[in-house]
Each structure stands twice: as C-alpha cells, then as structure tokens.
GROMACS .gro file of C-alpha atoms in nm:
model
  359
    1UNK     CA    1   3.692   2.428   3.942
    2UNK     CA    2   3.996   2.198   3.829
    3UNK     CA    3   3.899   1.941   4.105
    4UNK     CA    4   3.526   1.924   3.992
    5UNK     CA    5   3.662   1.926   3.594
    6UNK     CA    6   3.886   1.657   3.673
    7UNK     CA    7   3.631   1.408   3.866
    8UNK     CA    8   3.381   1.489   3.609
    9UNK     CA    9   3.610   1.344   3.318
   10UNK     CA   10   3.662   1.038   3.560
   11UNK     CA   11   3.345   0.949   3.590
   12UNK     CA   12   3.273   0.967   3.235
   13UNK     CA   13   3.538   0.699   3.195
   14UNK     CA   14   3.390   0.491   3.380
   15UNK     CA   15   2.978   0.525   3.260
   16UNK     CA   16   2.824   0.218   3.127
   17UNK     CA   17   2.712   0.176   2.787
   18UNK     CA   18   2.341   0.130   2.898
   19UNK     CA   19   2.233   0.082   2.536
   20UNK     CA   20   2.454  -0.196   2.469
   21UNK     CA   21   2.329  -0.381   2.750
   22UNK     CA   22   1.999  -0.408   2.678
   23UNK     CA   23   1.848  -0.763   2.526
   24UNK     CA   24   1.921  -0.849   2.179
   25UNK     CA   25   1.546  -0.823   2.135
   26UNK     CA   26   1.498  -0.444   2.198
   27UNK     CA   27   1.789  -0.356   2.035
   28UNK     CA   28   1.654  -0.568   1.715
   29UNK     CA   29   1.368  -0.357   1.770
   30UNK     CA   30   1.563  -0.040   1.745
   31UNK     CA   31   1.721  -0.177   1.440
   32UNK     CA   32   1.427  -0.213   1.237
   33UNK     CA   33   1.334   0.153   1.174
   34UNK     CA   34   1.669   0.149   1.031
   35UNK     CA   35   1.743   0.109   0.666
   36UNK     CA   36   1.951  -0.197   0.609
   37UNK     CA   37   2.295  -0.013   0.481
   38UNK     CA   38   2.259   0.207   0.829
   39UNK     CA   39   2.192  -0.118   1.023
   40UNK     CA   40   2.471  -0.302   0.877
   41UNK     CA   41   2.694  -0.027   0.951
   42UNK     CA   42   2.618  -0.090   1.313
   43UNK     CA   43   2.834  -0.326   1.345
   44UNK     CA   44   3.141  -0.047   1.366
   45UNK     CA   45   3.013   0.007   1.735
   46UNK     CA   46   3.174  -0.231   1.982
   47UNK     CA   47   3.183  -0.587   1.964
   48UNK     CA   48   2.855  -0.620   2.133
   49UNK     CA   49   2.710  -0.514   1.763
   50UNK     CA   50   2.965  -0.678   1.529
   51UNK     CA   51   2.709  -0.980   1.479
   52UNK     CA   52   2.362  -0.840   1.598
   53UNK     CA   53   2.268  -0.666   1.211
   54UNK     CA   54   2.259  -1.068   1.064
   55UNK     CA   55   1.946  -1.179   1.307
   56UNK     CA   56   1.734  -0.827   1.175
   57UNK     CA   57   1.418  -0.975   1.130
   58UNK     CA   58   1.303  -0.655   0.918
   59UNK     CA   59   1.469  -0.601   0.636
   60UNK     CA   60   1.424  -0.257   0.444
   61UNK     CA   61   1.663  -0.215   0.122
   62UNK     CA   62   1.656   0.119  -0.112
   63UNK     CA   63   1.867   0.169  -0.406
   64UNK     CA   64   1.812   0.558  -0.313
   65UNK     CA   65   2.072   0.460  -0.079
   66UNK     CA   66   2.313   0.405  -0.297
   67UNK     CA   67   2.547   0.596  -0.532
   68UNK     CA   68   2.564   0.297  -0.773
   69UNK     CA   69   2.284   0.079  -0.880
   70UNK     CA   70   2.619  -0.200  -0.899
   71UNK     CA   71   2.699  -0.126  -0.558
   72UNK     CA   72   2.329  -0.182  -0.458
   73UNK     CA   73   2.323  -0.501  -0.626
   74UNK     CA   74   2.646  -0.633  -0.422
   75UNK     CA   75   2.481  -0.523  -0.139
   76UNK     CA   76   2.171  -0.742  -0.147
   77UNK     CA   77   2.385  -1.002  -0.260
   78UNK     CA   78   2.637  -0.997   0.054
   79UNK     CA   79   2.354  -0.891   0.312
   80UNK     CA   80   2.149  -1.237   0.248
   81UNK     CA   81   2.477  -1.462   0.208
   82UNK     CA   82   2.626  -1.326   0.548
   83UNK     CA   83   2.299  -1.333   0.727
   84UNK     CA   84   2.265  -1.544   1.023
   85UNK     CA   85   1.998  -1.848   0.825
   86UNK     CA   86   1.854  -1.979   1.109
   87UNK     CA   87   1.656  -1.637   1.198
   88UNK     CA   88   1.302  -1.559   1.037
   89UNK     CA   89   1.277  -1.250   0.805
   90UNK     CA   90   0.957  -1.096   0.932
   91UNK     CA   91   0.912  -0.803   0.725
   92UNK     CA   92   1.121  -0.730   0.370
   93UNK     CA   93   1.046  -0.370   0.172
   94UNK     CA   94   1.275  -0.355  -0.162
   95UNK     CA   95   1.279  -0.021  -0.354
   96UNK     CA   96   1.489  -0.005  -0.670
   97UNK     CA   97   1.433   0.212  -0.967
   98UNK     CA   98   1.658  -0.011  -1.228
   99UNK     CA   99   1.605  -0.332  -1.368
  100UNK     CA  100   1.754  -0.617  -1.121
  101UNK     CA  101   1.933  -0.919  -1.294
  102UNK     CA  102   1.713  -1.211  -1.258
  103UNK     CA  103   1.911  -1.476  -1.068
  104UNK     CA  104   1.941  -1.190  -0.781
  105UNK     CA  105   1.593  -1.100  -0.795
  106UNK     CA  106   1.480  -1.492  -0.765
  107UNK     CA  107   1.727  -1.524  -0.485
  108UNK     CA  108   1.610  -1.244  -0.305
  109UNK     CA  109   1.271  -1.359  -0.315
  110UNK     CA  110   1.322  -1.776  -0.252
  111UNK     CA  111   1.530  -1.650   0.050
  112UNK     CA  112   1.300  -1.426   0.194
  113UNK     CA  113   0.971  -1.672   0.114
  114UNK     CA  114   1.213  -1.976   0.292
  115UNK     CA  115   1.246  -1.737   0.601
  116UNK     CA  116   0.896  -1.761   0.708
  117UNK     CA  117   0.834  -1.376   0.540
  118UNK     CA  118   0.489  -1.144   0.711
  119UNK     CA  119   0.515  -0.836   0.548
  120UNK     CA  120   0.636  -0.862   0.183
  121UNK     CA  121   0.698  -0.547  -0.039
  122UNK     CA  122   0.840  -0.599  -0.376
  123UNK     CA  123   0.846  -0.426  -0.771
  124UNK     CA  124   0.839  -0.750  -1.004
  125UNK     CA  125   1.043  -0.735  -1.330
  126UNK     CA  126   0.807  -0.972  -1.488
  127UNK     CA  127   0.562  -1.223  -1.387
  128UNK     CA  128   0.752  -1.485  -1.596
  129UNK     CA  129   1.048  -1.449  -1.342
  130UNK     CA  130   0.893  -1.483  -1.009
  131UNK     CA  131   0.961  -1.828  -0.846
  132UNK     CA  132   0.739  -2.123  -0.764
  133UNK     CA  133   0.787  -2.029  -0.382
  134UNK     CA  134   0.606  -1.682  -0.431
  135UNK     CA  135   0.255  -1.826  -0.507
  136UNK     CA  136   0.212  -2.002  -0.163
  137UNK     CA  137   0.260  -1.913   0.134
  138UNK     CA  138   0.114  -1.958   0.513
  139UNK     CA  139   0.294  -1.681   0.707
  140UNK     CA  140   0.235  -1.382   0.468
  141UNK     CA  141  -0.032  -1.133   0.612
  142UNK     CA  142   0.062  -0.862   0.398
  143UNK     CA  143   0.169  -0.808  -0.006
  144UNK     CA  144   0.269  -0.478  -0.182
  145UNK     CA  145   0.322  -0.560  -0.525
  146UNK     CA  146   0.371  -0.330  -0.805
  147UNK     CA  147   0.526  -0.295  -1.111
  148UNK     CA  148   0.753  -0.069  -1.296
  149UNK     CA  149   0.517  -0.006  -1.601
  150UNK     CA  150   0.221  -0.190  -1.731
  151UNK     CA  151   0.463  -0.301  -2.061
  152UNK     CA  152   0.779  -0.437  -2.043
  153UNK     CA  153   0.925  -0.589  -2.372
  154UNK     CA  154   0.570  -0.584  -2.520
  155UNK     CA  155   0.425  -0.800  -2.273
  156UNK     CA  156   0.153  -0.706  -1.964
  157UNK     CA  157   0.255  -0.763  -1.604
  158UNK     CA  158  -0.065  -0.955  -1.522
  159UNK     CA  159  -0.164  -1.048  -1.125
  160UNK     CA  160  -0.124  -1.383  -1.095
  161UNK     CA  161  -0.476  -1.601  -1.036
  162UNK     CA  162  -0.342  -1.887  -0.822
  163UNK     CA  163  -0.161  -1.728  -0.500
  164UNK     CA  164  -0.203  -1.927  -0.230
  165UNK     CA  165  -0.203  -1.697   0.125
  166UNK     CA  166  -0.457  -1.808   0.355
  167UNK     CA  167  -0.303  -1.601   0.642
  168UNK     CA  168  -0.351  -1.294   0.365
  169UNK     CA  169  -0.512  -0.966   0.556
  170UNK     CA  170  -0.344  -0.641   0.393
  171UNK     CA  171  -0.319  -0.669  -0.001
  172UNK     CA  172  -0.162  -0.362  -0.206
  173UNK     CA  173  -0.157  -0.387  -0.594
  174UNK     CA  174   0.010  -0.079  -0.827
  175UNK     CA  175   0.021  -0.046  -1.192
  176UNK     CA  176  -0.096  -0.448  -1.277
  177UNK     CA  177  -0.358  -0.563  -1.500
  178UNK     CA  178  -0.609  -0.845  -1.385
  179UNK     CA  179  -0.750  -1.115  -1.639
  180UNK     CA  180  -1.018  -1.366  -1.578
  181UNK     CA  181  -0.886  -1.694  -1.512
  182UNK     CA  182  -1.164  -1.939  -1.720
  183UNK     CA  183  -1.436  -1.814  -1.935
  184UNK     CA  184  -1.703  -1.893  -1.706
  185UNK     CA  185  -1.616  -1.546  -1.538
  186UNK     CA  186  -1.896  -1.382  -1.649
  187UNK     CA  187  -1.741  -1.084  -1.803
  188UNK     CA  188  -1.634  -1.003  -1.426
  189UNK     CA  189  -1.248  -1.076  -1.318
  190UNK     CA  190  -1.293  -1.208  -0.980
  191UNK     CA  191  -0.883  -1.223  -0.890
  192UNK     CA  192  -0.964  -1.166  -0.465
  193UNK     CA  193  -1.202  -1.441  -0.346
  194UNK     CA  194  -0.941  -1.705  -0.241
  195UNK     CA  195  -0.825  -1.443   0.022
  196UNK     CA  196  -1.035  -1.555   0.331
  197UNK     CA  197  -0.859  -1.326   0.585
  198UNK     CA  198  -0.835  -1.003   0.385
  199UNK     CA  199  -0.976  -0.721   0.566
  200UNK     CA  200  -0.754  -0.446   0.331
  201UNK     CA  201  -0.758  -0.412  -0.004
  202UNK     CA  202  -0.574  -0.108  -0.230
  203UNK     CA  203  -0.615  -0.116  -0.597
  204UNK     CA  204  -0.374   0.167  -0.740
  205UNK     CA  205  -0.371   0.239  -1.095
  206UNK     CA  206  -0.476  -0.166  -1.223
  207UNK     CA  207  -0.638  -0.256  -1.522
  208UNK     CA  208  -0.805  -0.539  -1.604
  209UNK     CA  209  -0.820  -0.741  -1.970
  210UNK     CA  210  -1.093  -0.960  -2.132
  211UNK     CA  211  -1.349  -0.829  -1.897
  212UNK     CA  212  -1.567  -0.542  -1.844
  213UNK     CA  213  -1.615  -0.516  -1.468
  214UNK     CA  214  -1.372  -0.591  -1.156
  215UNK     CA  215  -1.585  -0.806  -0.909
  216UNK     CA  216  -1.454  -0.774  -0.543
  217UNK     CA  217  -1.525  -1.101  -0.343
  218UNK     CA  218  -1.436  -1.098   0.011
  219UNK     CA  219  -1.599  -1.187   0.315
  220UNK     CA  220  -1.413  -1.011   0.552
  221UNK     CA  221  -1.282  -0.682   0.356
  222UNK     CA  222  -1.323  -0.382   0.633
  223UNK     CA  223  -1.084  -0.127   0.370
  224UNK     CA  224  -1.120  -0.059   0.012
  225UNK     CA  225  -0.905   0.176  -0.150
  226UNK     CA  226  -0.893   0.188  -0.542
  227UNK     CA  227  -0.719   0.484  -0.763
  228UNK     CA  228  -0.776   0.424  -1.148
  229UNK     CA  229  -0.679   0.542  -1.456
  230UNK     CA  230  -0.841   0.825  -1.674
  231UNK     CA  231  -0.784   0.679  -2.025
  232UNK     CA  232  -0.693   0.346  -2.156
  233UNK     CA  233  -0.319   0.373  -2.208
  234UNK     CA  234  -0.358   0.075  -2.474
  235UNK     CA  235  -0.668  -0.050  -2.693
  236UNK     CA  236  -0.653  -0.424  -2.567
  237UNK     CA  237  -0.682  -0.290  -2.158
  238UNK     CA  238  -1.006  -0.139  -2.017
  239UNK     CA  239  -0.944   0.110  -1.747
  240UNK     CA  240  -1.237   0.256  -1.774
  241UNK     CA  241  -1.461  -0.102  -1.575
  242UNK     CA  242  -1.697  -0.108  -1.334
  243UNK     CA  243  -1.698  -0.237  -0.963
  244UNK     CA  244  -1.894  -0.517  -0.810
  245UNK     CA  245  -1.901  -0.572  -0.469
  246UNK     CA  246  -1.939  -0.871  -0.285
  247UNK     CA  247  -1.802  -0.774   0.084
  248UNK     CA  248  -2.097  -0.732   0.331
  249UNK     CA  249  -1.835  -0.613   0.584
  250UNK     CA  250  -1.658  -0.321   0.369
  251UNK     CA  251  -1.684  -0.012   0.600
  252UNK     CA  252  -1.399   0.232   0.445
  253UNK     CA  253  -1.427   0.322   0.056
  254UNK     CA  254  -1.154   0.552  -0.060
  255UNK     CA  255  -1.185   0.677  -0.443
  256UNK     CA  256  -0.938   0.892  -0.622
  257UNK     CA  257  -0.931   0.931  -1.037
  258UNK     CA  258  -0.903   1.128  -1.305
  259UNK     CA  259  -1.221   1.207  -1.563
  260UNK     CA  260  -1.378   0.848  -1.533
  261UNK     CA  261  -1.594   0.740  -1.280
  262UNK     CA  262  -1.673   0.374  -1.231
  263UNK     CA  263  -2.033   0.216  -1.196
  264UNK     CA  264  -2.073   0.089  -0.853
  265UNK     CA  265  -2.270  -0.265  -0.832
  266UNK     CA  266  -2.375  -0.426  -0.521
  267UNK     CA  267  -2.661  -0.518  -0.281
  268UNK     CA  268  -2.788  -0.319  -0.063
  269UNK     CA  269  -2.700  -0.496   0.222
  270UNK     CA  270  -2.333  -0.470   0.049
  271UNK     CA  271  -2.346  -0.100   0.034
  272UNK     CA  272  -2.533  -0.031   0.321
  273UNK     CA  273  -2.241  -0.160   0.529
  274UNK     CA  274  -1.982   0.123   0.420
  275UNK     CA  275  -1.986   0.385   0.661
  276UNK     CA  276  -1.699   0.612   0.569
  277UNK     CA  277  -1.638   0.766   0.214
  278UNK     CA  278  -1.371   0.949   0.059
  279UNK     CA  279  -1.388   1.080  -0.263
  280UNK     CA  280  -1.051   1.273  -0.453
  281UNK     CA  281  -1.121   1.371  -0.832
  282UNK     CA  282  -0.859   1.542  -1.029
  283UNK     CA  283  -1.120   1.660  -1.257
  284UNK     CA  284  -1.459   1.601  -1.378
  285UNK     CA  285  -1.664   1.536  -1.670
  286UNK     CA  286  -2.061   1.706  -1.633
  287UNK     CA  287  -2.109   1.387  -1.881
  288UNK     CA  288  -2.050   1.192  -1.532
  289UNK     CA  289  -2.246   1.320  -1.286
  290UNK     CA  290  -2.518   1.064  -1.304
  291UNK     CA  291  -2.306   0.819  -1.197
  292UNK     CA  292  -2.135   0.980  -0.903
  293UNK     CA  293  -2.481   1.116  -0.803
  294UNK     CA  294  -2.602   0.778  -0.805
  295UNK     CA  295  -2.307   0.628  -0.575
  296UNK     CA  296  -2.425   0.903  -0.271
  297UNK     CA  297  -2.747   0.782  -0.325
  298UNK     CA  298  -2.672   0.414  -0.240
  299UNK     CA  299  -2.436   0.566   0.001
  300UNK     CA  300  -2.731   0.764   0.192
  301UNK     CA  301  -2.608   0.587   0.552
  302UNK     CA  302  -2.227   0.691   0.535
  303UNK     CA  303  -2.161   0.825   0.881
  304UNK     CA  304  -1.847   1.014   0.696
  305UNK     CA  305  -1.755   1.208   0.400
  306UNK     CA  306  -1.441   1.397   0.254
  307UNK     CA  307  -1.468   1.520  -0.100
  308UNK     CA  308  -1.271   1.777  -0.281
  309UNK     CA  309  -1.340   2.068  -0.523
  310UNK     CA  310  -1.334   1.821  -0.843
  311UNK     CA  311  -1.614   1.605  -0.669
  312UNK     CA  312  -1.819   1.871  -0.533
  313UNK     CA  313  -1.921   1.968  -0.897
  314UNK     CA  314  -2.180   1.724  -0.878
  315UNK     CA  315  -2.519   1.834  -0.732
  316UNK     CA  316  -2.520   1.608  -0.411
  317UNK     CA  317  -2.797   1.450  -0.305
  318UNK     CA  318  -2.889   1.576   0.005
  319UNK     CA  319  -3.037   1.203   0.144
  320UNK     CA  320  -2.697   1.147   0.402
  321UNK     CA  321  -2.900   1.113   0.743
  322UNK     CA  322  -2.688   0.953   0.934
  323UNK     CA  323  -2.336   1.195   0.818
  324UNK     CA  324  -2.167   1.239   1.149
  325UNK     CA  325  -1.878   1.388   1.013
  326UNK     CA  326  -1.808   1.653   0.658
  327UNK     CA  327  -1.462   1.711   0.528
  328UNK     CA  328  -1.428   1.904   0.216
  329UNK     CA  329  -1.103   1.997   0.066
  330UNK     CA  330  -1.190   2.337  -0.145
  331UNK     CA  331  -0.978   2.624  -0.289
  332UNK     CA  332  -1.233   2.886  -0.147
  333UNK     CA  333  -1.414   2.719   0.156
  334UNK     CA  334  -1.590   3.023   0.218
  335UNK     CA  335  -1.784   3.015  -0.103
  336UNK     CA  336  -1.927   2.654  -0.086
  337UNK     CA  337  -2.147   2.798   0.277
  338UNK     CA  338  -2.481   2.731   0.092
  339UNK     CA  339  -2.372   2.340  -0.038
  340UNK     CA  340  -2.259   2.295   0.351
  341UNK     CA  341  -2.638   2.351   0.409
  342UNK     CA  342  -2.767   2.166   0.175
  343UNK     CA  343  -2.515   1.829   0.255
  344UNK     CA  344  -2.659   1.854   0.604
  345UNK     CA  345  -3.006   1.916   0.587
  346UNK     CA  346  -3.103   1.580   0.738
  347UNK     CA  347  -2.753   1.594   0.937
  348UNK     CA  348  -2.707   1.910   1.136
  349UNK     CA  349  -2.531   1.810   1.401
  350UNK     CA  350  -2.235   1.649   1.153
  351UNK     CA  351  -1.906   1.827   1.215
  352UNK     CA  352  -1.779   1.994   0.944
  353UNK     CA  353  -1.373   2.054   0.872
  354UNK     CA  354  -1.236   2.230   0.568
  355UNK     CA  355  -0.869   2.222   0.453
  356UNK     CA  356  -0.710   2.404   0.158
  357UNK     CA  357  -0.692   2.236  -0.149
  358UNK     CA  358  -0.586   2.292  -0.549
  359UNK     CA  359  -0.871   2.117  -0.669
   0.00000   0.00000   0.00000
C-alpha cells in the first residue's frame, strides 16, 4: 500500500496542466462566461494567465460585484487603461445601480465604440452625456439600452432619432420615451425605420411624447416584444398609444401590461404574417375587451397561443384555424375545460399545455 501511495503522489507531480495548454482562443472562450472581476483574478494562476484577462474580447462588469460603488468605479477605470488596445471588444454588458461620474461613463463608452463593439449593453445617465461616437456605428448588431428612471433632474431620457447602425439586428429599449423627430410625423413616432437589418425588437416599459401612436417600420423584423405601462406616470407622456405596424415579416408578438390595452393597426398582409402570440395581462378592464377581442380576430392564422388568467377574461373568438399549439397559464386549469373547447373548435388537433399561474 505505501509503494502504490508513494508512486501515486509521483505521478501527480509530474501531470500536465492540460488546461493551460490549450490555445489562447479557447481559453478566451472560457473566459467570457466569466464576470470581469473573476476573469481578472485569473491572472493569480501561473504565468501562462498573468496577461491572457487584457485580450477578453467580452467584457461583463456588475457593480453587484462589488462591496463599494468607489471600488467599482476604480475598477472600470484600471480594467480599460491596462487592457491590451490592440484587441477588439466584442461584447460589453455594464450593470450599475448608482449614478456613474460622467468623464468615466464617456470613457467607457468612446473606448468600447473605438474597439469595434457587437453586443452593447448599457444604463445611460442622460442622453445629454452620451458621446458623438455612440450614434454611429458599423459593427454593432445588438443594443440594450435602458435607463434608470424616465426623470432625472426634471428632464426625459428620450431615444435618440439619428443612430446610425446599419449592421443593427437585436434592439432592446427599457424605461425611454420616443418623440417624433419633424412634424410631418403624422401623429405617429416612427423612431425604427433606419434599422434595415433588425429582425428583433423589445419595447419594455417606453413612452412616447407629442404623438398618439408608435408606428413600427421594419422590413425585416421576425420578433416583437413590447411591455407597457398601465397609467401615464406624468401628464405631458402618453403611455396609453397605439401600435402601427409596418413589418410584413413579424412572426413572434409577445404582449405583457397592466389595465391598458393598445389598438393594433396594420394590413392584413402585416398581420397575417405573425404566427405566434403571447399574451401576459396583470389585470383587466371589461371596458377593454373590444379591443383585445378584436386583436384575435386579425390574429385568426396564429399557429400559436399562450395567454394567462388576466387575458382569458375576454370571450375569445373562436376563428384560430390554423392554432397548432395552446398554452394557457391559469390558477385552476381544470376549470377553464369548456373555453379549451371552444379555443379549438376549428383546431382540434392543437396541443394544449397548461402551467400554474397567479394570474
């Protein structure tokens, strides 16, 4: 036993660190699911790793990380002055829940927009403070931009009109308001159509100002996602707008909301094109059922549905001929047997799938 013990321990000192001696390339790779603090710390491994953290093409940087929001702050400052400047940021996701000085902010975002950036994820202070860099760009594919709050100091954090992203396809908007950009709008902010390339399009929580309805212009939008508010949280923003549609290619729609539900406008060709719907309310007004009634209707050739509790208060038409597939999110799915029926009188074959739900 001491003989096997002994040439066991002598063969561990001689085992190869396999990981360390694979390309830079995979082990970039690995790095990326990392956080950038546990990437950084990497470098504590062997020498191998000392300098490997500084060519990290995807950067992903949390102040939940932290135990100071100071401490955060030095670290985005060091982490882009130490990185290796010749190598192309690919992907950059910022999370912070306090208010970052400005020149850091700006730097952050000049560097990253220099670097060739793909995937950009961001919270803007204020519209006022982004840099002349952000509004063009021919590498970014995909934008997450959100603000804190609507307000700050009194003033609206409005999406800006004249981006320039050409090689746009994923675009993810939270908490901003939208205003037409001439007066020839029609009544209609129109804030998408420069986007040639978008096929993905989320709209969480916007509002939009000096118009009534939000007019969706895209030629090659495949997903449309869009959350909205219940009430207008101020007099001189309209939550509460209506939805145009000028995609011919949309073929997801994914609604969620409180009380209000918006007037759908399109052609049919428009709305004959969506093929899966999704429909989340957190509660309903009877006052509204015309209106969601009226969307199914349109939406009679929608191979899919999920709806909730909250949406299923509506009497639903039961027109959906071509519904391949019925997912309903109830409290008591047992007690909703006979609307099953009716949803698939011209659908029998559909499969149907319940999960529990609150509302």
């Amino acid at each position: 036993m001491e003989r096997r013990k002994t040439k066991h321990k002598n063969d561990n000192k001689h085992e190869e660190d396999f990981i360390s001696d694979l390309s830079d390339c995979i082990l970039l790779h690995t790095l990326s699911f990392l956080n950038a603090k546990e990437a950084v710390q990497t470098c504590i491994l062997s020498k191998r790793w000392i300098n490997l953290w500084n060519t990290l093409p995807t950067l992903t940087l949390s102040s939940s990380n932290f135990r100071t929001c100071t401490s955060f702050d030095q670290f985005l400052s060091q982490i882009f002055s130490l990185r290796d400047h010749s190598s192309a940021i690919r992907a950059l996701c910022l999370h912070y829940n306090h208010f970052m000085g400005i020149r850091l902010y700006k730097k952050i975002i000049e560097y990253t927009f220099s670097h060739n950036v793909q995937r950009f994820r961001i919270n803007y202070n204020s519209i006022q403070h982004l840099p002349p860099c952000f509004f063009s760009s021919h590498t970014l594919t995909s934008l997450h931009l959100s603000s804190y709050s609507l307000f700050r100091s009194g003033s609206t954090q409005i999406f800006p009109n004249s981006l320039n992203f050409p090689a746009l396809t994923t675009l993810s908007l939270e908490r901003l308001a939208f205003r037409c950009g001439t007066s020839d709008d029609d009544g209609c902010v129109d804030p998408f159509s420069t986007f040639n390339m978008l096929n993905t399009l989320i709209i969480d929580l916007c509002v939009i100002l000096d118009a009534q309805n939000l007019r969706i212009s895209s030629t090659k939008l495949l997903n449309l996602t869009i959350c909205m508010y219940d009430n207008d949280p101020r007099k001189n923003f309209r939550s509460s707008f209506g939805i145009e549609l000028y995609a011919p290619t949309v073929h997801t729609f994914e609604y969620s909301g409180g009380e209000y539900i918006p007037k759908l406008f399109g052609s049919k060709s428009v709305i004959s094109s969506i093929k899966h719907v999704s429909i989340h309310l957190l509660s309903f007004r009877r006052n509204k059922t015309s209106i969601l009634f009226s969307w199914l209707v349109e939406l009679a050739n929608i191979e899919s549905l999920t709806a909730n509790s909250s949406a299923l208060t509506v009497k639903l038409p039961s027109l959906l001929c071509n519904l391949k597939s019925l997912k309903l999110k109830l409290f008591q799915p047992w007690a909703h047997a006979k609307l099953v029926d009716f949803l698939l009188q011209n659908s029998p074959s559909a499969k149907v799938e319940f999960s529990k739900s609150l509302l």
